[in-house]
Short mmCIF file of C-alpha atoms and ligand atoms in Angstrom, two decimals:
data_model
loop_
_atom_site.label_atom_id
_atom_site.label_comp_id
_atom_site.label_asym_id
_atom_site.label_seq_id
_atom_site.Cartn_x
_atom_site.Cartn_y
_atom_site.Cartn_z
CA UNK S 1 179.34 74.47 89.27
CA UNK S 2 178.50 78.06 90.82
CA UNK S 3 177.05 77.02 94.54
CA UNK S 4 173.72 79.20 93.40
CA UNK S 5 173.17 76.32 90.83
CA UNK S 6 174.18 73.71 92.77
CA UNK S 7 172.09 74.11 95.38
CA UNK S 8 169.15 74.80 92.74
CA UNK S 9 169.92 71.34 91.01
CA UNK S 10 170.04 69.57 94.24
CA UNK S 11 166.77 71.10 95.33
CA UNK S 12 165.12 69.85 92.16
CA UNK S 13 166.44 66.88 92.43
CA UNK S 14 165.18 66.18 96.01
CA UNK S 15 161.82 68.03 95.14
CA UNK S 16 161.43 65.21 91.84
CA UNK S 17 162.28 62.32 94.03
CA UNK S 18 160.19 63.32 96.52
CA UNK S 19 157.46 63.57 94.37
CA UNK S 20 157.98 60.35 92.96
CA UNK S 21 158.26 58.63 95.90
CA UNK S 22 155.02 60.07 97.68
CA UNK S 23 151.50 58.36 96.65
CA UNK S 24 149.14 60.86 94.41
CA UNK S 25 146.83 60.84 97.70
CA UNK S 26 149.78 63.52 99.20
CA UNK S 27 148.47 66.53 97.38
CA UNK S 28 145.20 66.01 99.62
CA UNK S 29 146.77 66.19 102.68
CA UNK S 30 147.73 69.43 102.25
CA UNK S 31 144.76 70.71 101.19
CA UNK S 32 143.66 74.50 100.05
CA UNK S 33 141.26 76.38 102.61
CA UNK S 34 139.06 78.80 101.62
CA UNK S 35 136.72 80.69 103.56
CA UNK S 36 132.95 81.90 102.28
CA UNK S 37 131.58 84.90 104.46
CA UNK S 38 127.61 84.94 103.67
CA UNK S 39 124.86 87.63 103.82
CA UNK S 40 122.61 85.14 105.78
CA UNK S 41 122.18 83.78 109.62
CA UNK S 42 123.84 80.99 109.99
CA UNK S 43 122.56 77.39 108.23
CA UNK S 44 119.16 79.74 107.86
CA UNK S 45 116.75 77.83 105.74
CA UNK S 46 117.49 77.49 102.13
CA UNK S 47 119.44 80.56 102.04
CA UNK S 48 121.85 79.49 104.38
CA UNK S 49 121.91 76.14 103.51
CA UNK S 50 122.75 76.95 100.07
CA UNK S 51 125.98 78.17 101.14
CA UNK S 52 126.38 75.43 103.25
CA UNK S 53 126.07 72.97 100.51
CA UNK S 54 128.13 74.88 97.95
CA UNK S 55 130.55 74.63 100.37
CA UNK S 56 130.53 71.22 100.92
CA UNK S 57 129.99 70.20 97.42
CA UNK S 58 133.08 71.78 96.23
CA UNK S 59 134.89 70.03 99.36
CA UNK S 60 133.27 66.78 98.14
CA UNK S 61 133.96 67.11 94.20
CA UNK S 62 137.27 68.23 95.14
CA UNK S 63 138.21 64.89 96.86
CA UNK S 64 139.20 66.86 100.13
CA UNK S 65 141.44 69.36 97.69
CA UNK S 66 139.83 72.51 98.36
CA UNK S 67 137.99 72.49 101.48
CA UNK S 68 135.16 75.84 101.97
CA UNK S 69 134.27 76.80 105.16
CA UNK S 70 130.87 78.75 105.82
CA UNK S 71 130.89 81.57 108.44
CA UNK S 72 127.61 83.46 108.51
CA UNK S 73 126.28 87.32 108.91
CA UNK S 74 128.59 89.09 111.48
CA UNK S 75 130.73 85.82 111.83
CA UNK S 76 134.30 87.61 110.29
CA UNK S 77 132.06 90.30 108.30
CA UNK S 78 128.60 91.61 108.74
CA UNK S 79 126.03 90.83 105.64
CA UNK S 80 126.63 94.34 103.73
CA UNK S 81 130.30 93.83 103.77
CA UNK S 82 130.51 90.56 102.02
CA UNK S 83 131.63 92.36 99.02
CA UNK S 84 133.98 93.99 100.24
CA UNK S 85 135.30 91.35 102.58
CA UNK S 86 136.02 89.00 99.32
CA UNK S 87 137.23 91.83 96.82
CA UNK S 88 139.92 92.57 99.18
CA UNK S 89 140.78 88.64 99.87
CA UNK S 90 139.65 88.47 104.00
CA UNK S 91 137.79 85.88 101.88
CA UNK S 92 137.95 83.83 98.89
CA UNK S 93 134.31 83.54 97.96
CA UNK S 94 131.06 84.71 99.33
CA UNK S 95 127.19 84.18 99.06
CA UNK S 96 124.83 87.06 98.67
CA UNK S 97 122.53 88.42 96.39
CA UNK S 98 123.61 91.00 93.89
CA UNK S 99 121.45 93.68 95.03
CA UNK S 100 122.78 94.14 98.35
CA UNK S 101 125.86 96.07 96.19
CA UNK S 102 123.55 98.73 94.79
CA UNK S 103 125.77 101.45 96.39
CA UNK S 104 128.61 100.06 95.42
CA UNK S 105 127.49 99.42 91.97
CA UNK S 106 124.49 100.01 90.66
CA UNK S 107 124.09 97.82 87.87
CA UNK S 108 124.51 94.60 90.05
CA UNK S 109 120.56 94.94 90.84
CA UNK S 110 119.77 93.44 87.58
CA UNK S 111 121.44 90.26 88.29
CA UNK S 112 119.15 89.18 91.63
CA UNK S 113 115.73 90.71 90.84
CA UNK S 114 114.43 93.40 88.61
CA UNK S 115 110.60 94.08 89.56
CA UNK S 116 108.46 92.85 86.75
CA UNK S 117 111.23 90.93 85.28
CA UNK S 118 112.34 87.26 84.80
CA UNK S 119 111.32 84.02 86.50
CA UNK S 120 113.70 81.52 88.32
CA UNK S 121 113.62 79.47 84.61
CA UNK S 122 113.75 83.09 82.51
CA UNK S 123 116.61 84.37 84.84
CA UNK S 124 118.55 81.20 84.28
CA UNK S 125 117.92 81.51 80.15
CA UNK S 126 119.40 84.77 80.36
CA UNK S 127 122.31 84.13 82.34
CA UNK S 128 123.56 80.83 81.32
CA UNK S 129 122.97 81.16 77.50
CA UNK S 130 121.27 84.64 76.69
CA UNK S 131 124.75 86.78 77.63
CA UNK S 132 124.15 87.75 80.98
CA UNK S 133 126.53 85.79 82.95
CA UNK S 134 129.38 87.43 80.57
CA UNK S 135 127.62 90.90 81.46
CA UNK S 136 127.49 90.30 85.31
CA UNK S 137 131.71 88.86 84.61
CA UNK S 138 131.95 92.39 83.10
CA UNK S 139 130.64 94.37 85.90
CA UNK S 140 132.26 93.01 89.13
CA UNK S 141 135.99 92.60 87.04
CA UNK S 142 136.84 96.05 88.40
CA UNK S 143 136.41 94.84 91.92
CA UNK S 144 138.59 91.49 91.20
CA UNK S 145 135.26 89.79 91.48
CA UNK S 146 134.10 86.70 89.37
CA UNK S 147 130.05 86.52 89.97
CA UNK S 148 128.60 83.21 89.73
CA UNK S 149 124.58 82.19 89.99
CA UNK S 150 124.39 80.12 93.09
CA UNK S 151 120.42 80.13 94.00
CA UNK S 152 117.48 81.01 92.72
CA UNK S 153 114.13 81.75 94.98
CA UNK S 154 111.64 81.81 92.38
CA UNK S 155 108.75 83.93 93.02
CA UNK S 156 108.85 85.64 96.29
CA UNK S 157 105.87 86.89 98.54
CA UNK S 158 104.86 90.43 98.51
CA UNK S 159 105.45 90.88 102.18
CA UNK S 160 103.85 91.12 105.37
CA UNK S 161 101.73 93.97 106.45
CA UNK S 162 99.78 95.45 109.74
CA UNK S 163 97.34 97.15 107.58
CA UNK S 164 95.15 95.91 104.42
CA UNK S 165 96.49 97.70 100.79
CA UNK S 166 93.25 98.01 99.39
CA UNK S 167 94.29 100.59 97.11
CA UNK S 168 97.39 102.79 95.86
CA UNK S 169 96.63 105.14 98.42
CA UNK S 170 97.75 102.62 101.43
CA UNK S 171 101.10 102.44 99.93
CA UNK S 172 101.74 106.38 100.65
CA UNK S 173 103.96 106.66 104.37
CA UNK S 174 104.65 103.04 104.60
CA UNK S 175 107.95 102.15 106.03
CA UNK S 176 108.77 98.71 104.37
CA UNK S 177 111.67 96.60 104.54
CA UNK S 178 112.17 95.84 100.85
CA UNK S 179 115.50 95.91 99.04
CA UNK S 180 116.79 96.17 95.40
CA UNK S 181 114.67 98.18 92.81
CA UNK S 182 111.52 96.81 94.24
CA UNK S 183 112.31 99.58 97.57
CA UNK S 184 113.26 102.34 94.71
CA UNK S 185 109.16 101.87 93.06
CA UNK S 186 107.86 101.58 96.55
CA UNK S 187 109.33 105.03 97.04
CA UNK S 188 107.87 106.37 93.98
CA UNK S 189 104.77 104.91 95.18
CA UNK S 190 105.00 107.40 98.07
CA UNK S 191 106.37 104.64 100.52
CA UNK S 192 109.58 104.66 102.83
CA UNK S 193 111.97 101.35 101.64
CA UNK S 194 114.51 100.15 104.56
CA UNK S 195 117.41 97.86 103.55
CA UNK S 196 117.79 95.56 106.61
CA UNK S 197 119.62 92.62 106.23
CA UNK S 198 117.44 89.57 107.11
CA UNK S 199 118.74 88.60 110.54
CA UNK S 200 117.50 92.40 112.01
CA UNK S 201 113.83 91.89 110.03
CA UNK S 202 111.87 90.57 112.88
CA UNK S 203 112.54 92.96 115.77
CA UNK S 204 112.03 95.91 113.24
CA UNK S 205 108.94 94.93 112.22
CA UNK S 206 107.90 93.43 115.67
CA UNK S 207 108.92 96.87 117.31
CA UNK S 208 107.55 98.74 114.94
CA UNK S 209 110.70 100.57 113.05
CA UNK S 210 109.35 99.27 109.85
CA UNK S 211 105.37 98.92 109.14
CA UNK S 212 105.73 96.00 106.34
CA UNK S 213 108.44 93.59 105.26
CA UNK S 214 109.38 91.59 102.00
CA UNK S 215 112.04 88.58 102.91
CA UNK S 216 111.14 85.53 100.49
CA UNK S 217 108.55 83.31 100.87
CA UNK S 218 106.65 81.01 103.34
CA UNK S 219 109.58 78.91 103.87
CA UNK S 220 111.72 81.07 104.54
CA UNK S 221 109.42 83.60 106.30
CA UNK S 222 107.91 81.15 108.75
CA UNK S 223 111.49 80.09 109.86
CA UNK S 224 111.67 84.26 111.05
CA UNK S 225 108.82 83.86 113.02
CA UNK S 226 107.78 87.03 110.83
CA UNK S 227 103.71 85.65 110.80
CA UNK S 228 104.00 86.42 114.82
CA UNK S 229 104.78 90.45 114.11
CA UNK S 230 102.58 91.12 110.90
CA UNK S 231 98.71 89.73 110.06
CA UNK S 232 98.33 89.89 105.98
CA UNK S 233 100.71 88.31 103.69
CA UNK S 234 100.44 89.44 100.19
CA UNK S 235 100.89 88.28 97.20
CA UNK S 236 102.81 87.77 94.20
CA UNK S 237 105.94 89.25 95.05
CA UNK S 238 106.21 91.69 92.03
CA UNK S 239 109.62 93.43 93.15
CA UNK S 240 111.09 89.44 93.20
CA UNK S 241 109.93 87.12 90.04
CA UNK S 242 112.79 84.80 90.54
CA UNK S 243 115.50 86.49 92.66
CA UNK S 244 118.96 84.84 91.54
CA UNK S 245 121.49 84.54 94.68
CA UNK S 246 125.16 84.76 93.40
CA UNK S 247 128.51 83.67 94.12
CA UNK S 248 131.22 86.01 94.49
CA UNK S 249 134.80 84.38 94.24
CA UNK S 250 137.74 86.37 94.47
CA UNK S 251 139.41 86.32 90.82
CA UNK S 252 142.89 85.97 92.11
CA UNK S 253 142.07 82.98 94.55
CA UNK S 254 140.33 81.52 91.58
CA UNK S 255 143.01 81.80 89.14
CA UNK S 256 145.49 80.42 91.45
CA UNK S 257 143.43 77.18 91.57
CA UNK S 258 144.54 74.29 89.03
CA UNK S 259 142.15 74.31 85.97
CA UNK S 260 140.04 70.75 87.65
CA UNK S 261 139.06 72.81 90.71
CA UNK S 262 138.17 75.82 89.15
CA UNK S 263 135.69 73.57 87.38
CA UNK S 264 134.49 72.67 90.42
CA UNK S 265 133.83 75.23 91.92
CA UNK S 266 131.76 77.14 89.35
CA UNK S 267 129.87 73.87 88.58
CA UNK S 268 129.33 73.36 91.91
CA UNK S 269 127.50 76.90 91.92
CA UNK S 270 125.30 75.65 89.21
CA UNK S 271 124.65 72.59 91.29
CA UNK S 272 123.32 74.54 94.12
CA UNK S 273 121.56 77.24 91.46
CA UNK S 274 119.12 74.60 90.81
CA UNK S 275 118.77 72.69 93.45
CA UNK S 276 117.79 76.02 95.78
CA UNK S 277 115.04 76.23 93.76
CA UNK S 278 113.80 72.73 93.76
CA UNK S 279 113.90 72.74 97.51
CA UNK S 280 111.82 76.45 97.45
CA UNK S 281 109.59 75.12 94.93
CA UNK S 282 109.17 71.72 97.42
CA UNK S 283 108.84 73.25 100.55
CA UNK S 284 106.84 76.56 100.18
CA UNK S 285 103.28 75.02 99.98
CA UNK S 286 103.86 72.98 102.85
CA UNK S 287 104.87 76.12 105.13
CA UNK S 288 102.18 78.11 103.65
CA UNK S 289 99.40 75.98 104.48
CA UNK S 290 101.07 75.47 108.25
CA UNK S 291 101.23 79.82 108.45
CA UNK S 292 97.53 79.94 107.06
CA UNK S 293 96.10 76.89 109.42
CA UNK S 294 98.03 76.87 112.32
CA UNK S 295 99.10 80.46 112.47
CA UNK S 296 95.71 82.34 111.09
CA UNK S 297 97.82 84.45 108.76
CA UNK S 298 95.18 86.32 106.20
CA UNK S 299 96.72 85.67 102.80
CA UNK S 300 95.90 88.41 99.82
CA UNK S 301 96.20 89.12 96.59
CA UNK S 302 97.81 92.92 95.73
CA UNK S 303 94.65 94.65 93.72
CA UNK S 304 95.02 94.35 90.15
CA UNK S 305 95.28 98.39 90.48
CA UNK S 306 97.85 98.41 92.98
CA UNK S 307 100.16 95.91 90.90
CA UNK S 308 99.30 97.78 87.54
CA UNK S 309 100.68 101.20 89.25
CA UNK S 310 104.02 99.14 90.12
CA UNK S 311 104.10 97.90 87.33
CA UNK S 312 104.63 101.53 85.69
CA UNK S 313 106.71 102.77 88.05
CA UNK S 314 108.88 99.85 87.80
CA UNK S 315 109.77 100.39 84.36
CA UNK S 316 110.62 104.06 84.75
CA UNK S 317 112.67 102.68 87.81
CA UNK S 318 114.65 100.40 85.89
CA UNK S 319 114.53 102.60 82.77
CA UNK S 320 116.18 105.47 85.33
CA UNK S 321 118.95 103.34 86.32
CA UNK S 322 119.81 102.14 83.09
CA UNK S 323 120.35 105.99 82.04
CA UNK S 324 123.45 106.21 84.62
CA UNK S 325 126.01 104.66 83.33
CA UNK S 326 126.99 102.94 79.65
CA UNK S 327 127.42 99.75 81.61
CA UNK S 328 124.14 99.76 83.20
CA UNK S 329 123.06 100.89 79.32
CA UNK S 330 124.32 97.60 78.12
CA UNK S 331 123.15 95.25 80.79
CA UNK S 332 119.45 96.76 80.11
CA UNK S 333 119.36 96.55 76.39
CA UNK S 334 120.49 92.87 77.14
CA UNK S 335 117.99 92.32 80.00
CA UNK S 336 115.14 93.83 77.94
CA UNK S 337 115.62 92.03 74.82
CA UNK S 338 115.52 88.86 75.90
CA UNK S 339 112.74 89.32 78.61
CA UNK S 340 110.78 90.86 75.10
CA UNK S 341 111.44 87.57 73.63
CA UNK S 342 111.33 84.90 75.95
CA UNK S 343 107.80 86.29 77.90
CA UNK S 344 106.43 85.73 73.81
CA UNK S 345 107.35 81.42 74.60
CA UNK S 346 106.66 81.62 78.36
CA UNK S 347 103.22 82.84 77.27
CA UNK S 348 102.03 79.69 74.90
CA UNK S 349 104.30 77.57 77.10
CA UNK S 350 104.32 78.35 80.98
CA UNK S 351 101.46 80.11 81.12
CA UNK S 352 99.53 78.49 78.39
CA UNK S 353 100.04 75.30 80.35
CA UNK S 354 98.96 76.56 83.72
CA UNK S 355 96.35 77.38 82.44
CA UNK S 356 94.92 75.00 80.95
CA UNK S 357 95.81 73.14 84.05
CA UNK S 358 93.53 75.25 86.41
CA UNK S 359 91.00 75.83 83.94
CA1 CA J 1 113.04 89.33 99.06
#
């Protein structure tokens, strides 16, 4: 026997009696690490916590296997490089929204929030079993990405603002923290939008760099503080119907996994998908009433003719985008054919219901 295959039949030999001799509980003690770099402050409300229980649900499903650690905004990456961080493997997976890549890649907008568009429940119809999931898998496979939905919102807040918008008119010169194509209409509206990511909101607006702000909703926006820099908080939140946060996972990390945990981990995403927006649709009332009683914030409606112009802008704005690229082409077609269906059921469903339940 040549000593090359000597020593390669001894080595397997050791390797299968060693495996036969070690209890199955030895493949968790060397378990797989991964990081997840996030767009948000640390364990921030809801946001935040999402990550934090993706991570840990994965860690838990996995039986100690695969073991996530959360760093936050600025922790190993700051929040507009969380892309980047994970396409290049500084980490295996992030949490974000899919808007904050809109320089990157355009087309990602559609998969967080597209003003006028989808609710939490539409957005899900759409992704899991209307084709865009496969569409959102389509556009980040360049980048070695594999998107996942990990969080929904549901309907946002319009923002918070030092002056009444009465009409169209007080929507000209303002300098408003809003991101995504929401901060594209606002500029056609004659406004200034300002990506910030949230940890820098509050001294902007508080300062006065930035006259308004969007973030997400009283839950979220009473845990900035933001009621203590701005007086009106306006409502609905137009540019946000039901903003989907995502999961990026780096595609060779993933494929390296063993089929069980790569289950995991992208049911663990739908785990947390939902459950964000059962603990948003729990625990905004609750903060709203504390802002409006405790905190004297003036809560508004928009004016029918201030949403109506948005609303008109926002379809040339998403119209505009989806004339840049055949990609983008495809993800609107998709994206407007089933919002043209589904808003025919959510209106003698959802809204039918609601209602009748006010009425
Ligand atoms: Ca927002």
């Amino acid at each position: 026997m040549k000593r090359r295959d000597f020593v390669k039949t001894a080595g397997m030999g050791v390797l299968a009696a060693g495996a036969a001799a070690l209890p199955p509980v030895s493949r968790a003690a060397r378990p797989i690490r991964w990081k997840m770099v996030t767009t948000w402050p640390k364990n921030f409300p809801g946001l935040g916590t999402g990550a934090n229980n993706l991570a840990r649900l994965i860690t838990e499903m996995s039986g100690g296997r695969l073991r996530v650690r959360v760093y936050g905004a600025k922790e190993i990456v700051p929040a507009f490089e969380v892309f980047d961080a994970v396409a290049r493997g500084t980490a295996e997976m992030g949490h974000g929204a899919a808007y904050y890549w809109k320089g990157k890649v355009e087309a990602a907008q559609f998969f967080a929030a597209v003003p006028f568009g989808l609710t939490a429940q539409e957005m899900n119809g759409w992704l899991y079993h209307g084709g865009g999931l496969e569409l959102w898998r389509e556009l980040y496979a360049p980048f070695g990405l594999v998107p996942a939905p990990a969080g929904n919102t549901g309907v946002q807040m319009g923002g918070w603002f030092n002056k009444e918008i009465k009409s169209v008119a007080d929507l000209k010169g303002l300098k408003m923290r809003i991101p995504g194509l929401g901060g594209e209409v606002l500029r056609r509206a004659g406004g200034t939008p300002v990506s910030l990511p949230g940890g820098e909101i509050f001294t902007s607006l508080e300062s006065g760099a930035i006259d308004a702000t969007e973030w997400v909703g009283p839950y979220n926006d009473r845990a900035f503080g933001l009621f203590k820099a701005a007086r009106y908080y306006y409502y609905p939140g137009w540019h946000e119907p039901g903003s989907t946060l995502e999961c990026i996972i780096n595609r060779k990390a993933l494929d390296a996994l063993p089929k069980d945990l790569r289950s995991i981990v992208l049911n663990a995403c739908r785990v947390v998908n939902q459950d964000m927006l059962a603990e948003y649709t729990a625990r905004n009332n609750q903060a709203l009433q504390d802002l409006i009683q405790k905190h004297k914030v003036q809560v508004r409606p928009f004016p029918p003719e201030v949403l109506q112009r948005l609303r008109t802008l926002s379809e040339q704005v998403v119209a505009d985008i989806a004339a840049k690229d055949p990609m983008a082409r495809k993800i609107y077609a998709s994206f407007r054919r089933f919002r043209a269906q589904v808003m025919q059921w959510t209106d003698i469903s959802e809204r039918a219901f609601l209602n009748a339940r006010s009425g």
